[in-house]
C-alpha cells in the first residue's frame, strides 16, 4: 500500500459545481497537510496548508483534515474553468521544512464551461 | 512564501551526456533544498535532500553517483544527471522552504534524453 492514495481522475464537472478532492494516507506521523495545484508542465503552486485535524477556509477553497480516519479533503466552491488543473495533496511529519514532502498521485480536474 | 527559480526550463540531450540543472532560492537563504522527479501522469517523488555544506541525502532507490547534487551556497543547489539515458527523461523540480507551510517549488526542468 502506498503511503498516500489519491484518485488520479480525470474528474469532470460543470462550471459552478462544488468539487471535492480527497486523499487517504497510512502514516499516522503525518501532521502537516498541503494541497498544491499544478498546471501542465509547471511547478506545483501551494493552495492550502493545514496542521493536524480541522478545517481551513480561504476564499472558494476549504481544506479538511481528519487524522482519525487518515483522510483529507479539498473543496472548491463555485468552480471556474480556470480551476482546471491537477491537484496534488502533500504531507509531512515535521513542520520545520527539513523533510521533503510525500505526495499523492494528483487528481486531474476539468471544469466544463 | 519562498521564491524558487530553476534553469534551464527545458533541455534535450544525447544519451551518455551529462546535464546540470540549477535551483535558486531567490528571497531567503536555504540550508535545505529538495529535488523531486515527476514522470508523466505520476506524482512528485522525492529524490534527495540537498544540504548546504554537506553531502546530499538520497532516497532509497536513487543512485547518488548518477544524480550528483551540489549545494555550494545558501541560495543555489545543482543537480547533475550524469551519463543520461532515455529512461532519465522526466520533469525535475526543486523546492525550498523556511518551514513546511511555505514550501514552494521551482517551475521545473523538463529533461529529454534522446
GROMACS .gro file of N, CA, C and O in nm, chain A residues 6-100:
model
  380
    6UNK      N    1  -0.446   0.876  -0.388
    6UNK     CA    2  -0.527   0.983  -0.444
    6UNK      C    3  -0.576   0.937  -0.580
    6UNK      O    4  -0.498   0.889  -0.662
    7UNK      N    5  -0.705   0.950  -0.604
    7UNK     CA    6  -0.764   0.909  -0.731
    7UNK      C    7  -0.716   1.003  -0.841
    7UNK      O    8  -0.736   1.124  -0.832
    8UNK      N    9  -0.652   0.949  -0.944
    8UNK     CA   10  -0.596   1.036  -1.048
    8UNK      C   11  -0.698   1.100  -1.140
    8UNK      O   12  -0.667   1.194  -1.214
    9UNK      N   13  -0.823   1.049  -1.138
    9UNK     CA   14  -0.927   1.104  -1.225
    9UNK      C   15  -0.908   1.057  -1.369
    9UNK      O   16  -0.857   0.948  -1.391
   10UNK      N   17  -0.952   1.134  -1.467
   10UNK     CA   18  -0.993   1.274  -1.454
   10UNK      C   19  -1.132   1.290  -1.391
   10UNK      O   20  -1.215   1.202  -1.402
   11UNK      N   21  -1.150   1.402  -1.324
   11UNK     CA   22  -1.276   1.440  -1.266
   11UNK      C   23  -1.329   1.559  -1.344
   11UNK      O   24  -1.265   1.663  -1.347
   12UNK      N   25  -1.445   1.541  -1.407
   12UNK     CA   26  -1.500   1.645  -1.492
   12UNK      C   27  -1.633   1.692  -1.434
   12UNK      O   28  -1.722   1.609  -1.410
   13UNK      N   29  -1.645   1.823  -1.409
   13UNK     CA   30  -1.766   1.878  -1.350
   13UNK      C   31  -1.804   2.006  -1.426
   13UNK      O   32  -1.718   2.071  -1.486
   14UNK      N   33  -1.932   2.044  -1.421
   14UNK     CA   34  -1.972   2.169  -1.489
   14UNK      C   35  -1.932   2.291  -1.407
   14UNK      O   36  -1.919   2.285  -1.284
   15UNK      N   37  -1.914   2.400  -1.476
   15UNK     CA   38  -1.880   2.526  -1.411
   15UNK      C   39  -1.983   2.561  -1.304
   15UNK      O   40  -2.103   2.542  -1.324
   16UNK      N   41  -1.934   2.608  -1.189
   16UNK     CA   42  -2.024   2.645  -1.080
   16UNK      C   43  -2.047   2.535  -0.979
   16UNK      O   44  -2.098   2.560  -0.869
   17UNK      N   45  -2.009   2.413  -1.013
   17UNK     CA   46  -2.029   2.300  -0.921
   17UNK      C   47  -1.930   2.306  -0.805
   17UNK      O   48  -1.827   2.373  -0.812
   18UNK      N   49  -1.966   2.234  -0.699
   18UNK     CA   50  -1.874   2.216  -0.587
   18UNK      C   51  -1.789   2.092  -0.615
   18UNK      O   52  -1.842   1.985  -0.644
   19UNK      N   53  -1.659   2.109  -0.603
   19UNK     CA   54  -1.566   1.999  -0.630
   19UNK      C   55  -1.513   1.946  -0.498
   19UNK      O   56  -1.479   2.024  -0.407
   20UNK      N   57  -1.505   1.816  -0.489
   20UNK     CA   58  -1.448   1.751  -0.370
   20UNK      C   59  -1.332   1.663  -0.412
   20UNK      O   60  -1.348   1.571  -0.494
   21UNK      N   61  -1.215   1.691  -0.359
   21UNK     CA   62  -1.094   1.614  -0.388
   21UNK      C   63  -1.046   1.553  -0.257
   21UNK      O   64  -1.051   1.618  -0.153
   22UNK      N   65  -0.994   1.430  -0.265
   22UNK     CA   66  -0.962   1.359  -0.142
   22UNK      C   67  -0.831   1.282  -0.151
   22UNK      O   68  -0.790   1.240  -0.259
   23UNK      N   69  -0.772   1.260  -0.034
   23UNK     CA   70  -0.656   1.173  -0.022
   23UNK      C   71  -0.669   1.093   0.107
   23UNK      O   72  -0.722   1.143   0.206
   24UNK      N   73  -0.618   0.972   0.103
   24UNK     CA   74  -0.604   0.892   0.224
   24UNK      C   75  -0.457   0.860   0.243
   24UNK      O   76  -0.379   0.859   0.147
   25UNK      N   77  -0.420   0.835   0.366
   25UNK     CA   78  -0.279   0.808   0.393
   25UNK      C   79  -0.267   0.703   0.502
   25UNK      O   80  -0.363   0.675   0.574
   26UNK      N   81  -0.149   0.646   0.512
   26UNK     CA   82  -0.131   0.538   0.608
   26UNK      C   83  -0.037   0.576   0.723
   26UNK      O   84  -0.041   0.513   0.829
   27UNK      N   85   0.046   0.675   0.704
   27UNK     CA   86   0.144   0.713   0.805
   27UNK      C   87   0.082   0.805   0.910
   27UNK      O   88   0.056   0.922   0.884
   28UNK      N   89   0.060   0.753   1.029
   28UNK     CA   90  -0.005   0.832   1.133
   28UNK      C   91   0.084   0.945   1.185
   28UNK      O   92   0.037   1.030   1.261
   29UNK      N   93   0.209   0.946   1.147
   29UNK     CA   94   0.300   1.052   1.191
   29UNK      C   95   0.286   1.181   1.110
   29UNK      O   96   0.338   1.284   1.150
   30UNK      N   97   0.216   1.175   1.000
   30UNK     CA   98   0.194   1.297   0.921
   30UNK      C   99   0.113   1.395   1.004
   30UNK      O  100   0.010   1.361   1.062
   31UNK      N  101   0.158   1.519   1.010
   31UNK     CA  102   0.087   1.622   1.086
   31UNK      C  103   0.060   1.747   1.003
   31UNK      O  104  -0.022   1.829   1.042
   32UNK      N  105   0.130   1.761   0.892
   32UNK     CA  106   0.120   1.881   0.811
   32UNK      C  107   0.069   1.840   0.674
   32UNK      O  108   0.123   1.750   0.611
   33UNK      N  109  -0.036   1.907   0.631
   33UNK     CA  110  -0.106   1.866   0.510
   33UNK      C  111  -0.122   1.985   0.417
   33UNK      O  112  -0.167   2.092   0.458
   34UNK      N  113  -0.085   1.964   0.293
   34UNK     CA  114  -0.090   2.070   0.195
   34UNK      C  115  -0.166   2.025   0.070
   34UNK      O  116  -0.172   1.905   0.040
   35UNK      N  117  -0.221   2.121   0.001
   35UNK     CA  118  -0.278   2.098  -0.131
   35UNK      C  119  -0.205   2.191  -0.229
   35UNK      O  120  -0.190   2.310  -0.203
   36UNK      N  121  -0.164   2.131  -0.339
   36UNK     CA  122  -0.097   2.206  -0.445
   36UNK      C  123  -0.178   2.195  -0.573
   36UNK      O  124  -0.244   2.094  -0.599
   37UNK      N  125  -0.170   2.299  -0.654
   37UNK     CA  126  -0.229   2.298  -0.787
   37UNK      C  127  -0.115   2.301  -0.887
   37UNK      O  128  -0.019   2.379  -0.872
   38UNK      N  129  -0.126   2.216  -0.987
   38UNK     CA  130  -0.021   2.209  -1.088
   38UNK      C  131  -0.082   2.215  -1.227
   38UNK      O  132  -0.165   2.131  -1.264
   39UNK      N  133  -0.041   2.315  -1.302
   39UNK     CA  134  -0.079   2.323  -1.443
   39UNK      C  135   0.023   2.245  -1.523
   39UNK      O  136   0.136   2.223  -1.479
   40UNK      N  137  -0.017   2.208  -1.643
   40UNK     CA  138   0.067   2.122  -1.726
   40UNK      C  139   0.205   2.183  -1.745
   40UNK      O  140   0.219   2.300  -1.778
   41UNK      N  141   0.308   2.103  -1.719
   41UNK     CA  142   0.447   2.140  -1.742
   41UNK      C  143   0.493   2.257  -1.656
   41UNK      O  144   0.582   2.333  -1.693
   42UNK      N  145   0.428   2.275  -1.541
   42UNK     CA  146   0.467   2.380  -1.448
   42UNK      C  147   0.495   2.321  -1.310
   42UNK      O  148   0.455   2.208  -1.282
   43UNK      N  149   0.565   2.396  -1.226
   43UNK     CA  150   0.585   2.353  -1.090
   43UNK      C  151   0.458   2.365  -1.009
   43UNK      O  152   0.369   2.444  -1.041
   44UNK      N  153   0.442   2.286  -0.902
   44UNK     CA  154   0.322   2.295  -0.818
   44UNK      C  155   0.315   2.429  -0.745
   44UNK      O  156   0.416   2.485  -0.705
   45UNK      N  157   0.191   2.475  -0.725
   45UNK     CA  158   0.165   2.602  -0.658
   45UNK      C  159   0.088   2.572  -0.529
   45UNK      O  160  -0.016   2.505  -0.533
   46UNK      N  161   0.139   2.621  -0.416
   46UNK     CA  162   0.074   2.594  -0.287
   46UNK      C  163  -0.061   2.663  -0.279
   46UNK      O  164  -0.072   2.784  -0.299
   47UNK      N  165  -0.165   2.585  -0.247
   47UNK     CA  166  -0.301   2.638  -0.233
   47UNK      C  167  -0.341   2.651  -0.087
   47UNK      O  168  -0.389   2.755  -0.044
   48UNK      N  169  -0.326   2.542  -0.014
   48UNK     CA  170  -0.376   2.537   0.123
   48UNK      C  171  -0.277   2.461   0.211
   48UNK      O  172  -0.213   2.366   0.166
   49UNK      N  173  -0.271   2.504   0.335
   49UNK     CA  174  -0.186   2.438   0.434
   49UNK      C  175  -0.268   2.418   0.560
   49UNK      O  176  -0.336   2.510   0.605
   50UNK      N  177  -0.261   2.299   0.617
   50UNK     CA  178  -0.334   2.270   0.741
   50UNK      C  179  -0.245   2.190   0.834
   50UNK      O  180  -0.174   2.099   0.789
   51UNK      N  181  -0.252   2.225   0.960
   51UNK     CA  182  -0.177   2.150   1.060
   51UNK      C  183  -0.276   2.068   1.142
   51UNK      O  184  -0.376   2.122   1.191
   52UNK      N  185  -0.249   1.940   1.153
   52UNK     CA  186  -0.330   1.847   1.233
   52UNK      C  187  -0.473   1.844   1.182
   52UNK      O  188  -0.503   1.880   1.069
   53UNK      N  189  -0.566   1.803   1.263
   53UNK     CA  190  -0.705   1.790   1.221
   53UNK      C  191  -0.776   1.925   1.222
   53UNK      O  192  -0.740   2.015   1.296
   54UNK      N  193  -0.882   1.935   1.139
   54UNK     CA  194  -0.961   2.056   1.139
   54UNK      C  195  -0.989   2.106   1.000
   54UNK      O  196  -0.956   2.041   0.901
   55UNK      N  197  -1.052   2.221   0.993
   55UNK     CA  198  -1.089   2.284   0.867
   55UNK      C  199  -1.015   2.415   0.850
   55UNK      O  200  -0.981   2.482   0.947
   56UNK      N  201  -0.994   2.451   0.724
   56UNK     CA  202  -0.936   2.581   0.693
   56UNK      C  203  -1.000   2.632   0.566
   56UNK      O  204  -1.011   2.556   0.469
   57UNK      N  205  -1.039   2.756   0.567
   57UNK     CA  206  -1.107   2.813   0.450
   57UNK      C  207  -1.028   2.931   0.398
   57UNK      O  208  -0.976   3.013   0.474
   58UNK      N  209  -1.020   2.940   0.264
   58UNK     CA  210  -0.953   3.052   0.200
   58UNK      C  211  -1.026   3.080   0.070
   58UNK      O  212  -1.008   3.009  -0.029
   59UNK      N  213  -1.113   3.180   0.073
   59UNK     CA  214  -1.190   3.213  -0.046
   59UNK      C  215  -1.281   3.099  -0.086
   59UNK      O  216  -1.361   3.050  -0.006
   60UNK      N  217  -1.268   3.050  -0.208
   60UNK     CA  218  -1.352   2.941  -0.256
   60UNK      C  219  -1.300   2.804  -0.214
   60UNK      O  220  -1.364   2.703  -0.245
   61UNK      N  221  -1.187   2.799  -0.149
   61UNK     CA  222  -1.124   2.673  -0.113
   61UNK      C  223  -1.140   2.643   0.037
   61UNK      O  224  -1.122   2.731   0.120
   62UNK      N  225  -1.173   2.517   0.066
   62UNK     CA  226  -1.178   2.469   0.203
   62UNK      C  227  -1.102   2.338   0.213
   62UNK      O  228  -1.127   2.246   0.136
   63UNK      N  229  -1.010   2.333   0.309
   63UNK     CA  230  -0.934   2.210   0.333
   63UNK      C  231  -0.981   2.149   0.464
   63UNK      O  232  -1.002   2.220   0.563
   64UNK      N  233  -0.997   2.018   0.462
   64UNK     CA  234  -1.037   1.945   0.583
   64UNK      C  235  -0.938   1.832   0.609
   64UNK      O  236  -0.895   1.764   0.516
   65UNK      N  237  -0.907   1.812   0.735
   65UNK     CA  238  -0.820   1.702   0.775
   65UNK      C  239  -0.888   1.624   0.886
   65UNK      O  240  -0.931   1.681   0.987
   66UNK      N  241  -0.898   1.493   0.868
   66UNK     CA  242  -0.950   1.403   0.971
   66UNK      C  243  -0.840   1.301   1.000
   66UNK      O  244  -0.827   1.200   0.931
   67UNK      N  245  -0.761   1.330   1.101
   67UNK     CA  246  -0.648   1.242   1.131
   67UNK      C  247  -0.693   1.106   1.183
   67UNK      O  248  -0.625   1.006   1.163
   68UNK      N  249  -0.809   1.101   1.248
   68UNK     CA  250  -0.855   0.972   1.300
   68UNK      C  251  -0.885   0.876   1.187
   68UNK      O  252  -0.867   0.754   1.200
   69UNK      N  253  -0.931   0.930   1.074
   69UNK     CA  254  -0.962   0.847   0.958
   69UNK      C  255  -0.848   0.847   0.857
   69UNK      O  256  -0.857   0.778   0.755
   70UNK      N  257  -0.746   0.928   0.881
   70UNK     CA  258  -0.634   0.944   0.787
   70UNK      C  259  -0.689   0.983   0.649
   70UNK      O  260  -0.660   0.918   0.547
   71UNK      N  261  -0.763   1.092   0.649
   71UNK     CA  262  -0.838   1.133   0.530
   71UNK      C  263  -0.836   1.284   0.523
   71UNK      O  264  -0.868   1.351   0.620
   72UNK      N  265  -0.798   1.337   0.406
   72UNK     CA  266  -0.801   1.481   0.389
   72UNK      C  267  -0.879   1.516   0.264
   72UNK      O  268  -0.887   1.435   0.170
   73UNK      N  269  -0.937   1.636   0.264
   73UNK     CA  270  -1.021   1.678   0.152
   73UNK      C  271  -0.992   1.823   0.117
   73UNK      O  272  -0.950   1.902   0.202
   74UNK      N  273  -1.018   1.853  -0.009
   74UNK     CA  274  -1.015   1.990  -0.057
   74UNK      C  275  -1.146   2.014  -0.131
   74UNK      O  276  -1.182   1.939  -0.222
   75UNK      N  277  -1.219   2.119  -0.089
   75UNK     CA  278  -1.344   2.154  -0.156
   75UNK      C  279  -1.323   2.286  -0.231
   75UNK      O  280  -1.263   2.380  -0.178
   76UNK      N  281  -1.375   2.289  -0.352
   76UNK     CA  282  -1.372   2.411  -0.432
   76UNK      C  283  -1.515   2.451  -0.462
   76UNK      O  284  -1.590   2.374  -0.525
   77UNK      N  285  -1.554   2.568  -0.415
   77UNK     CA  286  -1.689   2.617  -0.441
   77UNK      C  287  -1.691   2.702  -0.567
   77UNK      O  288  -1.589   2.761  -0.606
   78UNK      N  289  -1.810   2.709  -0.629
   78UNK     CA  290  -1.826   2.794  -0.748
   78UNK      C  291  -1.709   2.773  -0.846
   78UNK      O  292  -1.637   2.867  -0.882
   79UNK      N  293  -1.690   2.650  -0.885
   79UNK     CA  294  -1.573   2.615  -0.966
   79UNK      C  295  -1.575   2.690  -1.099
   79UNK      O  296  -1.682   2.715  -1.159
   80UNK      N  297  -1.456   2.727  -1.145
   80UNK     CA  298  -1.436   2.803  -1.267
   80UNK      C  299  -1.350   2.723  -1.365
   80UNK      O  300  -1.268   2.642  -1.323
   81UNK      N  301  -1.364   2.749  -1.494
   81UNK     CA  302  -1.278   2.679  -1.591
   81UNK      C  303  -1.129   2.697  -1.561
   81UNK      O  304  -1.049   2.606  -1.586
   82UNK      N  305  -1.093   2.811  -1.503
   82UNK     CA  306  -0.952   2.835  -1.470
   82UNK      C  307  -0.904   2.746  -1.355
   82UNK      O  308  -0.783   2.738  -1.330
   83UNK      N  309  -0.997   2.678  -1.287
   83UNK     CA  310  -0.958   2.584  -1.182
   83UNK      C  311  -0.912   2.450  -1.241
   83UNK      O  312  -0.862   2.364  -1.169
   84UNK      N  313  -0.931   2.433  -1.371
   84UNK     CA  314  -0.890   2.309  -1.436
   84UNK      C  315  -0.738   2.293  -1.425
   84UNK      O  316  -0.661   2.377  -1.471
   85UNK      N  317  -0.697   2.186  -1.359
   85UNK     CA  318  -0.554   2.162  -1.332
   85UNK      C  319  -0.544   2.027  -1.263
   85UNK      O  320  -0.644   1.958  -1.242
   86UNK      N  321  -0.423   1.991  -1.226
   86UNK     CA  322  -0.403   1.873  -1.142
   86UNK      C  323  -0.381   1.918  -0.999
   86UNK      O  324  -0.302   2.009  -0.973
   87UNK      N  325  -0.453   1.856  -0.907
   87UNK     CA  326  -0.444   1.893  -0.766
   87UNK      C  327  -0.373   1.781  -0.691
   87UNK      O  328  -0.415   1.665  -0.695
   88UNK      N  329  -0.267   1.818  -0.622
   88UNK     CA  330  -0.186   1.720  -0.550
   88UNK      C  331  -0.196   1.744  -0.401
   88UNK      O  332  -0.182   1.858  -0.354
   89UNK      N  333  -0.221   1.639  -0.326
   89UNK     CA  334  -0.210   1.650  -0.182
   89UNK      C  335  -0.067   1.615  -0.142
   89UNK      O  336   0.000   1.537  -0.211
   90UNK      N  337  -0.021   1.675  -0.034
   90UNK     CA  338   0.115   1.650   0.012
   90UNK      C  339   0.117   1.652   0.164
   90UNK      O  340   0.036   1.723   0.226
   91UNK      N  341   0.210   1.578   0.223
   91UNK     CA  342   0.210   1.564   0.367
   91UNK      C  343   0.353   1.559   0.420
   91UNK      O  344   0.445   1.521   0.348
   92UNK      N  345   0.365   1.596   0.547
   92UNK     CA  346   0.496   1.594   0.609
   92UNK      C  347   0.480   1.561   0.757
   92UNK      O  348   0.379   1.597   0.819
   93UNK      N  349   0.580   1.496   0.812
   93UNK     CA  350   0.579   1.468   0.955
   93UNK      C  351   0.622   1.589   1.036
   93UNK      O  352   0.574   1.610   1.148
   94UNK      N  353   0.715   1.666   0.981
   94UNK     CA  354   0.767   1.779   1.057
   94UNK      C  355   0.732   1.911   0.989
   94UNK      O  356   0.709   1.916   0.868
   95UNK      N  357   0.730   2.016   1.067
   95UNK     CA  358   0.691   2.146   1.014
   95UNK      C  359   0.807   2.238   0.988
   95UNK      O  360   0.790   2.349   0.938
   96UNK      N  361   0.927   2.191   1.019
   96UNK     CA  362   1.042   2.280   1.009
   96UNK      C  363   1.100   2.296   0.871
   96UNK      O  364   1.191   2.375   0.851
   97UNK      N  365   1.047   2.224   0.775
   97UNK     CA  366   1.099   2.238   0.639
   97UNK      C  367   1.223   2.155   0.613
   97UNK      O  368   1.282   2.165   0.506
   98UNK      N  369   1.261   2.072   0.709
   98UNK     CA  370   1.383   1.993   0.691
   98UNK      C  371   1.357   1.859   0.625
   98UNK      O  372   1.452   1.791   0.585
   99UNK      N  373   1.231   1.822   0.614
   99UNK     CA  374   1.196   1.696   0.549
   99UNK      C  375   1.126   1.725   0.417
   99UNK      O  376   1.054   1.823   0.405
  100UNK      N  377   1.146   1.637   0.320
  100UNK     CA  378   1.072   1.651   0.196
  100UNK      C  379   0.927   1.613   0.216
  100UNK      O  380   0.886   1.564   0.321
   0.00000   0.00000   0.00000
